[in-house]
Amino acid sequence: MKWFDFNDPAFLTFFWVVVSFSVFLLFIVITFILSAKKDKKYAERLKAEATTLRIYIIDPKNNSVIYFNRSNLKNKRQTDMNSFYTHFHANDIDKIKSWIIAICTDYTTAEKYIEADVLFDYGRSTYFSLLKLNKYDPNKGIIHLESFVLKYITPNNYTDKKKNKALHTGVVKRSTMESLVLKEKSLKGFTFAIRFYYIRQKVLSNDKIERYMIVTLKNVIYPFASNPRVARQIIDDGENELLLFDLRISTRDEAMVLATSIAHSIKKCIGVNGFSDSINFSIGVVENAQYYQDFDSMVLKAQEACISAQHHGQEILLYQKQAAPLVEIDRYRDEVEKLMHPSGIRYLFRPIFDVYKKQTLGYFQYVKAYDSPFASFTEMSKYAAKVGMSKQFFATVARYVIPKFASERQDPSLRLFMLVSLQDIDHMKEILSQIPQVKVIKLVLVFEEQEINENAADLHLLNNSLKNLRSDNFELAMLMKDKNLLLDPTVYFNFDYFVAGSMMIGEIKKNNRIRLSIHSLIESLLKYHRPIIATDLEGWQAIELIIKSGVSIVSSETISPSNDMLLPINKKKIDKLVAMDDSYHTGGWKRHGPKG
């Protein structure tokens, strides 16, 4: 071979091999550099997102507040206490002041997290914020707070001043979504169930932390349905699950791209906020065409896909309609049995206050699971029934909750509102008769209207079963999550209380049209002459509006957070509730107090 002789075939072949290898090597080097830059840029963006929160260093004694964004430590500003309070919505200022006083008085018992709306752009924009007590120096009296702004969570003091006539987007009610699915004549569209579940029990030692984690994770999902041009919808029932709908995408590849984008955003949020040891997620995807216009089946299969994804250690599972079940029945049995272990469930209580009578009516009882695919008590009961363990599950809950309530209640007139399932109605009396404390407490059995509507085929049998429970001196309550009454009118007469849940009244702050619909709902319920309880109200504005609407019995995390113990309501909050009722009570609404 002659070097540099391009007429020599051997040299020419060697030359092109070297050139090709050099080009390939150069391509690898450039790709590596670009990838490294991309990774660096991604890491820097992660770091920026991890530090885009505001720090407040408050010195009440010297009337001084220093604040800055963690992403820009050099740009510190100083102001006085009055100016600090103007950073927040007027309806939240008293709450912030009370919190500051509580921290200075006894920081060990002060709340570690509170919710408040913050103002931007000289008050023209309002955003939801979670304030965290980071540190307090009792010697110097200096408070360190962190403010997490979650711009996609609806502010507690939000009022919608615009009427959007376009296709529904963002968070919608279940009934709205059902109508949209029925109107969609094409075979397009996918349903996504996005579920969060807790990994470790210690996470739930503070429900404010739990609340913070859930709203932070939901905040990164809401943007996927906030663009009107995309026209996606979300159902948020207040639990650890979101349902997202896209009725326009037509292929599974498109659906998986969207699911992967959502998963990426959730993972990034978990990593940025240090949640990885505490919480995880799974996403179930269903092609709507497989269940043409059958909304309930779409949702159910997406939820089952979530359970299957968690079971197999997957983040995303695209459901394929098939004869074999997604999760074998033995797997469900294992999960139900886990619930009945001593550490499987956490039992919580939250007070219910009768503003008109100026007294606590009783306590709602809730259950929350650890490292479990089940997102709610109703779902736990449903799967317990599937594996033939509904009786054992009901007994586990009742034998813990009822004796605890009996021993901790401060007044014998207080009622225990205990969640139950229609699945338990056949063995309910048998189990309750075996618990001695049932005879000494006032027990209210709380059924869910949606579950009754889905499972009670025989109206006569249902009414007889409910009447038999009342004849044994049990009071009954119906938890309602839809503004439309779903059942036959004869069923409602069996209940002693109606409980309006978050989905039913959660939008009361938005506009006058929604408030009028709630007034109509209240009027339709008042004909049954039963007390109405509003629960899961977000913020003082919603509480005030619901009291103004004629409902005087309320329960909310804002009034008194759920706790393992039966804690009384703070006197200042009682005074605030009573003042609301005194301001708006005009006698136009007929009040119905509880019996006895």
XYZ file of C-alpha atoms in Angstrom:
596
model
C 0.000 0.000 0.000
C 1.354 3.379 -0.996
C 0.634 6.176 1.470
C -1.370 9.140 0.155
C -1.720 7.518 -3.241
C -5.419 7.893 -3.935
C -5.008 5.773 -7.036
C -4.053 2.848 -4.801
C -7.259 0.893 -3.998
C -5.821 -0.388 -0.715
C -4.945 3.136 0.502
C -8.259 4.516 -0.705
C -10.153 1.834 1.276
C -8.020 2.532 4.356
C -8.586 6.291 3.948
C -12.384 5.964 3.880
C -12.368 3.611 6.872
C -10.344 6.169 8.872
C -12.611 9.035 7.764
C -15.770 7.082 8.631
C -14.401 6.095 12.021
C -13.341 9.699 12.715
C -16.784 11.017 11.806
C -18.418 8.366 13.990
C -16.055 9.210 16.864
C -16.782 12.921 16.432
C -20.518 12.153 16.492
C -20.110 10.215 19.749
C -18.110 13.047 21.329
C -20.648 15.711 20.263
C -23.560 13.557 21.463
C -21.851 13.048 24.811
C -21.185 16.796 25.192
C -24.774 17.696 24.282
C -26.124 15.000 26.606
C -23.907 16.208 29.433
C -25.075 19.783 28.863
C -28.691 18.616 28.784
C -28.213 16.656 32.023
C -26.504 19.654 33.599
C -29.302 21.948 32.463
C -31.901 19.492 33.806
C -30.035 19.269 37.127
C -29.866 23.059 37.334
C -33.588 23.284 36.591
C -34.272 20.723 39.292
C -32.152 22.725 41.696
C -33.963 25.916 40.732
C -37.357 24.298 41.211
C -36.218 22.924 44.551
C -35.393 26.411 45.733
C -38.160 28.544 44.242
C -39.767 29.183 47.583
C -39.791 32.222 49.793
C -38.077 32.398 53.159
C -39.305 34.705 55.922
C -37.146 35.530 58.963
C -39.477 37.215 61.410
C -38.424 39.178 64.510
C -41.707 40.284 66.167
C -39.944 41.983 69.104
C -38.126 44.383 66.784
C -40.976 44.646 64.250
C -38.712 43.306 61.520
C -39.184 40.798 58.686
C -36.450 39.774 56.249
C -37.597 37.834 53.204
C -36.050 36.435 50.027
C -36.465 33.684 47.460
C -34.202 30.725 48.111
C -33.169 30.817 44.450
C -31.747 34.320 44.944
C -30.136 34.605 48.371
C -28.461 37.918 47.540
C -31.719 39.749 46.915
C -32.905 40.079 50.523
C -35.549 42.612 51.493
C -36.595 43.967 54.867
C -39.968 45.226 55.989
C -42.083 45.592 59.141
C -44.754 43.252 60.492
C -47.691 45.213 59.051
C -46.194 45.135 55.566
C -45.492 41.399 55.983
C -49.164 40.730 56.654
C -50.131 42.575 53.448
C -48.377 39.809 51.469
C -51.444 37.662 52.222
C -55.114 37.830 51.333
C -57.202 39.958 53.716
C -59.260 36.934 54.780
C -56.083 35.139 55.931
C -54.341 37.937 57.832
C -55.991 37.174 61.197
C -55.040 33.508 60.794
C -51.396 34.447 60.126
C -51.345 36.798 63.123
C -52.794 34.130 65.408
C -50.239 31.632 64.140
C -47.323 33.984 64.837
C -48.622 34.542 68.369
C -49.066 30.786 68.899
C -45.485 30.129 67.759
C -44.079 32.739 70.155
C -46.267 31.481 73.020
C -45.492 27.765 72.692
C -43.860 26.724 69.440
C -43.933 23.029 70.437
C -47.739 22.939 70.153
C -48.086 25.428 67.285
C -49.168 24.094 63.885
C -46.234 23.285 61.615
C -48.148 24.007 58.413
C -50.975 26.394 57.577
C -52.664 27.368 54.329
C -52.899 30.998 53.198
C -53.392 32.822 49.913
C -50.534 35.101 48.850
C -50.837 38.189 46.671
C -48.697 38.973 43.627
C -48.548 41.768 41.081
C -49.717 44.389 43.603
C -52.721 42.325 44.619
C -53.987 41.587 41.111
C -53.104 37.887 41.354
C -53.800 35.455 44.181
C -52.128 32.064 44.659
C -52.537 29.204 47.093
C -49.617 28.876 49.506
C -48.531 26.476 52.230
C -46.583 28.086 55.054
C -44.196 25.894 57.003
C -42.698 26.634 60.421
C -39.068 25.777 59.763
C -37.413 26.936 62.976
C -37.999 29.074 66.069
C -35.347 30.486 68.394
C -37.040 30.958 71.790
C -34.097 32.942 73.163
C -34.066 35.539 70.385
C -37.741 35.179 69.511
C -36.946 34.809 65.804
C -39.200 32.736 63.525
C -38.095 31.084 60.266
C -40.938 30.370 57.837
C -41.021 28.877 54.338
C -43.763 29.759 51.856
C -44.500 27.203 49.107
C -46.567 28.770 46.316
C -48.649 26.201 44.414
C -50.064 28.197 41.527
C -52.254 25.437 40.069
C -54.146 24.781 43.306
C -57.298 26.907 43.570
C -56.800 29.628 46.223
C -59.078 29.393 49.253
C -60.335 32.927 48.546
C -60.726 32.466 44.788
C -63.685 34.047 42.995
C -64.238 33.335 39.313
C -65.142 36.626 37.619
C -65.107 35.246 34.072
C -67.628 33.067 32.312
C -66.001 30.477 30.109
C -68.350 29.269 27.412
C -65.754 26.991 25.840
C -65.524 23.257 26.325
C -65.097 22.275 29.974
C -61.450 22.072 30.981
C -59.623 21.707 34.267
C -61.334 20.322 37.361
C -64.942 19.250 36.731
C -67.671 17.373 38.582
C -68.294 13.696 37.912
C -71.741 14.419 36.466
C -70.213 16.954 34.037
C -67.674 14.393 32.852
C -70.342 11.734 32.406
C -72.275 14.149 30.145
C -69.164 14.941 28.100
C -68.468 11.235 27.538
C -72.059 10.642 26.413
C -71.894 13.580 23.990
C -68.624 12.338 22.471
C -69.781 10.282 19.496
C -66.351 9.259 18.217
C -64.260 6.348 19.454
C -61.430 8.637 20.536
C -60.276 9.360 24.049
C -58.457 7.855 27.020
C -59.016 7.846 30.778
C -56.090 8.136 33.204
C -56.274 7.249 36.903
C -53.354 8.775 38.837
C -53.054 7.469 42.372
C -50.691 8.309 45.239
C -50.004 5.863 48.045
C -47.956 6.128 51.223
C -44.897 3.965 51.654
C -44.251 4.379 55.359
C -46.568 4.823 58.313
C -44.475 7.530 59.961
C -45.437 9.913 57.179
C -48.962 10.144 58.491
C -47.927 11.218 61.984
C -48.819 14.751 60.892
C -51.817 15.314 58.630
C -50.558 18.755 57.679
C -47.535 17.059 56.106
C -49.860 14.649 54.321
C -51.985 17.511 53.047
C -48.863 19.342 51.870
C -47.541 16.309 49.973
C -50.832 15.599 48.195
C -51.540 19.189 47.104
C -47.916 19.570 45.968
C -48.174 16.476 43.760
C -51.597 17.415 42.423
C -50.234 20.864 41.608
C -47.899 19.373 38.966
C -50.759 17.419 37.327
C -53.330 20.231 37.054
C -51.364 22.030 34.269
C -51.985 19.041 31.985
C -55.678 20.035 31.973
C -55.362 23.820 32.265
C -54.933 24.633 28.560
C -58.337 25.247 26.862
C -56.845 24.313 23.455
C -56.103 20.809 24.721
C -59.507 20.419 26.419
C -58.647 17.880 29.083
C -60.623 17.373 32.280
C -59.778 16.297 35.840
C -61.993 14.845 38.562
C -60.533 15.463 42.020
C -62.611 13.861 44.757
C -60.348 15.091 47.554
C -58.740 11.684 48.105
C -55.279 10.545 46.985
C -56.387 10.132 43.384
C -56.978 12.223 40.285
C -58.872 11.118 37.186
C -57.699 12.823 33.980
C -59.606 12.602 30.699
C -58.515 13.409 27.159
C -61.379 12.824 24.737
C -59.420 13.859 21.652
C -56.328 11.663 21.495
C -56.915 8.623 19.326
C -53.922 6.288 19.589
C -52.341 4.314 22.391
C -48.958 5.803 21.545
C -50.345 9.294 22.161
C -51.874 8.126 25.450
C -48.607 6.597 26.625
C -46.706 9.772 25.714
C -49.122 11.778 27.888
C -48.928 9.236 30.747
C -45.132 9.268 30.556
C -45.086 13.071 30.693
C -47.321 13.027 33.775
C -45.129 10.373 35.420
C -41.996 12.413 34.661
C -43.532 15.513 36.295
C -44.586 13.531 39.377
C -41.156 11.890 39.754
C -39.447 15.245 39.417
C -41.733 16.752 42.080
C -41.138 13.800 44.420
C -37.374 14.110 43.969
C -37.271 17.881 44.320
C -39.315 17.887 47.526
C -37.681 14.888 49.186
C -40.831 12.722 49.176
C -39.180 9.586 47.777
C -39.085 7.773 51.133
C -42.668 8.684 51.913
C -44.952 8.491 48.896
C -45.182 6.858 45.478
C -47.631 6.751 42.575
C -49.087 4.634 39.800
C -50.993 5.514 36.621
C -53.680 3.380 34.984
C -54.655 4.087 31.362
C -57.827 2.922 29.603
C -58.875 3.393 25.996
C -62.438 4.712 26.145
C -63.443 2.901 22.942
C -63.144 -0.421 24.797
C -66.073 0.704 26.999
C -67.965 2.886 24.555
C -69.816 5.588 26.555
C -69.757 3.387 29.686
C -68.245 5.978 32.011
C -68.277 3.865 35.176
C -66.394 1.000 33.487
C -63.778 3.394 32.101
C -63.062 4.744 35.570
C -63.188 1.340 37.278
C -60.735 -0.273 34.836
C -58.355 2.699 35.075
C -58.409 2.353 38.865
C -57.823 -1.408 38.644
C -54.912 -0.722 36.281
C -53.451 1.519 39.021
C -53.679 -1.334 41.527
C -52.101 -3.758 39.063
C -49.290 -1.299 38.268
C -48.460 -0.952 41.959
C -48.613 -4.722 42.413
C -46.099 -5.285 39.606
C -43.826 -2.390 40.574
C -44.750 -0.366 37.480
C -45.412 3.338 37.148
C -47.802 3.067 34.173
C -50.099 0.299 32.987
C -52.145 0.490 29.783
C -55.212 -1.685 30.283
C -56.011 -4.187 27.565
C -59.555 -5.545 27.646
C -59.256 -9.249 28.295
C -60.901 -12.193 29.982
C -58.233 -12.596 32.670
C -58.456 -10.081 35.568
C -55.738 -7.465 35.962
C -55.099 -8.534 39.536
C -55.715 -12.073 40.771
C -58.228 -12.439 43.606
C -55.506 -13.709 45.961
C -53.676 -10.407 45.541
C -56.778 -8.495 46.618
C -57.073 -10.812 49.618
C -53.481 -10.073 50.597
C -54.123 -6.338 50.418
C -57.311 -6.570 52.516
C -55.532 -8.699 55.111
C -52.790 -6.065 55.314
C -55.446 -3.491 56.209
C -56.473 -5.527 59.243
C -52.966 -5.616 60.719
C -52.429 -3.309 63.732
C -50.347 -0.906 61.632
C -52.417 -1.277 58.469
C -54.877 1.547 59.074
C -54.777 4.874 60.831
C -58.038 5.990 62.480
C -58.776 9.714 62.560
C -61.472 11.886 64.131
C -62.642 15.400 63.227
C -65.224 17.442 65.166
C -68.573 18.598 63.775
C -69.823 21.947 65.060
C -73.412 23.171 65.192
C -73.048 26.920 64.733
C -76.709 27.638 65.483
C -76.677 25.723 68.783
C -73.093 26.821 69.561
C -71.991 23.296 70.449
C -70.101 20.298 69.072
C -72.488 17.753 67.576
C -69.976 14.901 67.376
C -67.029 13.562 65.405
C -66.549 12.155 61.939
C -64.400 9.012 61.822
C -62.027 8.402 58.917
C -59.625 5.622 57.988
C -56.390 5.937 56.021
C -54.262 3.075 54.782
C -50.493 2.605 54.523
C -48.670 1.086 51.543
C -52.033 0.134 50.083
C -53.510 0.515 46.582
C -56.931 1.431 48.014
C -57.657 5.159 47.826
C -60.743 5.373 50.059
C -62.793 3.572 52.687
C -65.435 2.750 50.068
C -62.823 1.073 47.903
C -61.435 -0.867 50.882
C -64.936 -2.149 51.668
C -65.633 -3.030 48.039
C -62.537 -5.193 47.696
C -63.064 -6.735 51.119
C -66.460 -7.881 49.836
C -64.886 -9.211 46.625
C -62.680 -11.594 48.593
C -65.398 -12.533 51.112
C -63.832 -10.574 54.006
C -66.262 -7.673 54.419
C -67.444 -8.973 57.801
C -63.868 -9.216 59.168
C -62.955 -5.781 57.810
C -66.035 -4.103 59.304
C -65.402 -5.819 62.646
C -61.761 -4.638 62.653
C -62.789 -1.016 62.170
C -65.758 -1.067 64.561
C -63.886 -2.809 67.389
C -61.216 -0.138 67.340
C -63.191 3.024 66.648
C -66.188 2.584 68.973
C -64.295 1.777 72.218
C -61.829 4.605 71.509
C -64.643 7.093 71.003
C -66.404 5.910 74.160
C -63.273 6.348 76.279
C -62.154 9.738 74.897
C -65.419 11.637 74.386
C -65.813 14.595 76.737
C -69.609 14.696 76.658
C -72.060 11.767 76.506
C -74.248 13.729 74.081
C -71.569 13.633 71.379
C -72.253 11.448 68.354
C -69.827 9.200 66.489
C -70.371 9.428 62.726
C -68.840 6.138 61.568
C -68.313 5.375 57.876
C -69.922 2.102 56.824
C -70.550 0.325 53.529
C -73.716 -1.091 52.055
C -71.671 -4.305 51.761
C -71.836 -4.562 55.576
C -75.565 -4.165 56.038
C -76.269 -7.903 56.472
C -73.788 -8.450 59.315
C -73.742 -4.942 60.794
C -76.146 -5.600 63.657
C -74.397 -8.857 64.577
C -70.963 -7.223 64.892
C -72.208 -4.118 66.689
C -74.108 -6.197 69.245
C -70.772 -7.772 70.265
C -69.223 -4.390 71.185
C -70.333 -3.354 74.727
C -69.623 0.374 74.179
C -72.285 0.557 71.454
C -74.908 0.653 74.220
C -73.443 3.768 75.857
C -72.665 5.995 72.849
C -74.739 7.720 70.200
C -73.729 5.983 66.982
C -74.517 7.378 63.535
C -73.883 5.008 60.613
C -72.733 6.961 57.535
C -73.582 5.479 54.116
C -72.408 6.913 50.794
C -75.142 7.891 48.351
C -73.073 6.959 45.284
C -72.392 3.457 46.626
C -76.068 2.927 47.422
C -77.008 4.096 43.937
C -74.571 1.655 42.313
C -75.404 -1.427 44.411
C -78.985 -1.263 45.685
C -81.042 -2.926 42.951
C -84.026 -3.870 45.159
C -85.610 -0.675 46.519
C -87.986 -2.514 48.863
C -85.179 -4.586 50.383
C -82.985 -1.495 50.807
C -85.690 0.485 52.618
C -86.473 -2.439 54.925
C -82.801 -2.911 55.818
C -82.414 0.776 56.668
C -85.613 0.803 58.725
C -84.400 -2.221 60.696
C -81.205 -0.387 61.633
C -83.189 2.631 62.828
C -85.500 0.391 64.834
C -82.422 -0.751 66.769
C -81.783 2.892 67.761
C -78.981 3.524 65.291
C -79.080 6.881 63.573
C -78.258 6.990 59.861
C -76.485 9.609 57.749
C -76.056 9.844 53.997
C -72.798 11.192 52.555
C -73.596 12.958 49.289
C -71.033 13.940 46.650
C -73.263 15.102 43.813
C -75.603 18.078 43.671
C -78.228 15.919 41.953
C -80.245 13.594 44.189
C -79.567 10.113 42.820
C -82.016 7.864 44.673
C -85.738 7.254 44.943
C -87.314 9.841 47.321
C -88.476 7.093 49.704
C -84.864 6.215 50.519
C -83.991 9.682 51.877
C -86.691 9.501 54.569
C -84.720 6.677 56.245
C -81.814 8.983 57.095
C -81.409 11.248 60.097
C -78.649 13.459 58.605
C -77.472 14.516 55.171
C -73.728 15.110 54.833
C -72.698 17.329 51.902
C -69.233 16.209 50.799
C -66.411 18.095 49.083
C -67.473 17.371 45.489
C -70.981 18.590 46.268
C -70.076 21.972 47.744
C -66.401 22.348 46.856
C -67.103 24.959 44.163
C -69.254 27.209 46.349
C -66.649 30.000 46.167
C -66.666 30.244 42.373
C -69.729 32.196 41.300
C -73.311 33.141 42.015
C -74.752 30.529 39.628
C -73.158 27.707 41.617
C -74.333 29.260 44.877
C -77.891 29.368 43.527
C -77.684 25.681 42.605
C -76.572 24.912 46.169
C -79.521 26.925 47.510
C -81.806 24.799 45.313
C -80.177 21.647 46.632
C -80.666 22.759 50.233
C -84.319 23.475 49.515
C -84.771 20.005 47.997
C -83.233 18.396 51.096
C -85.107 20.521 53.623
C -88.402 18.857 52.682
C -87.092 15.734 54.444
C -86.730 17.751 57.691
C -83.262 16.429 58.475
C -80.146 18.334 59.579
C -77.631 19.059 56.811
C -73.907 18.852 57.605
C -71.337 20.483 55.315
C -67.952 18.788 55.429
C -64.490 19.143 53.831
C -64.887 22.892 53.327
C -61.659 24.527 52.132
C -60.942 27.815 53.906
C -62.942 30.321 55.927
C -64.563 31.917 52.902
C -66.208 28.630 51.905
C -67.315 28.067 55.514
C -68.845 31.541 55.666
C -70.646 31.083 52.347
C -72.122 27.735 53.317
C -73.368 29.145 56.638
C -74.879 32.032 54.689
C -76.603 29.445 52.468
C -78.503 28.125 55.469
C -76.352 25.181 56.618
C -75.386 25.649 60.246
C -73.577 22.345 60.965
C -70.039 22.272 59.594
C -66.817 20.251 59.724
C -63.519 21.208 58.142
C -59.765 20.807 58.434
C -59.722 24.615 58.645
C -61.853 24.552 61.792
C -60.121 21.599 63.437
C -57.737 19.157 61.693
C -58.300 15.394 61.822
C -56.405 13.707 64.624
C -55.869 10.298 66.220
C -57.506 11.697 69.348
C -60.844 13.413 69.946
C -59.569 16.965 70.209
C -61.897 19.876 71.059
C -62.283 22.885 68.745
C -60.207 25.943 69.615
C -62.355 28.551 71.386
C -61.249 31.345 69.027
C -62.466 29.335 66.070
C -65.782 28.667 67.806
C -66.184 32.416 68.375
C -65.419 33.045 64.700
C -68.050 30.515 63.577
C -70.677 31.933 65.912
C -69.915 35.464 64.670
C -70.478 34.299 61.079
C -73.869 32.894 61.995
C -74.851 36.022 63.912
C -73.910 38.185 60.898
C -75.868 36.250 58.307
C -78.756 34.673 60.214
C -81.831 36.470 58.928
C -84.430 33.837 59.708
C -85.043 33.115 56.009
C -83.829 29.528 56.262
C -85.466 26.951 58.423
C -82.969 25.320 60.763
C -83.286 21.676 61.790
C -81.207 20.609 64.742
C -80.304 17.043 65.656
C -82.597 14.951 67.765
C -81.880 14.534 71.434
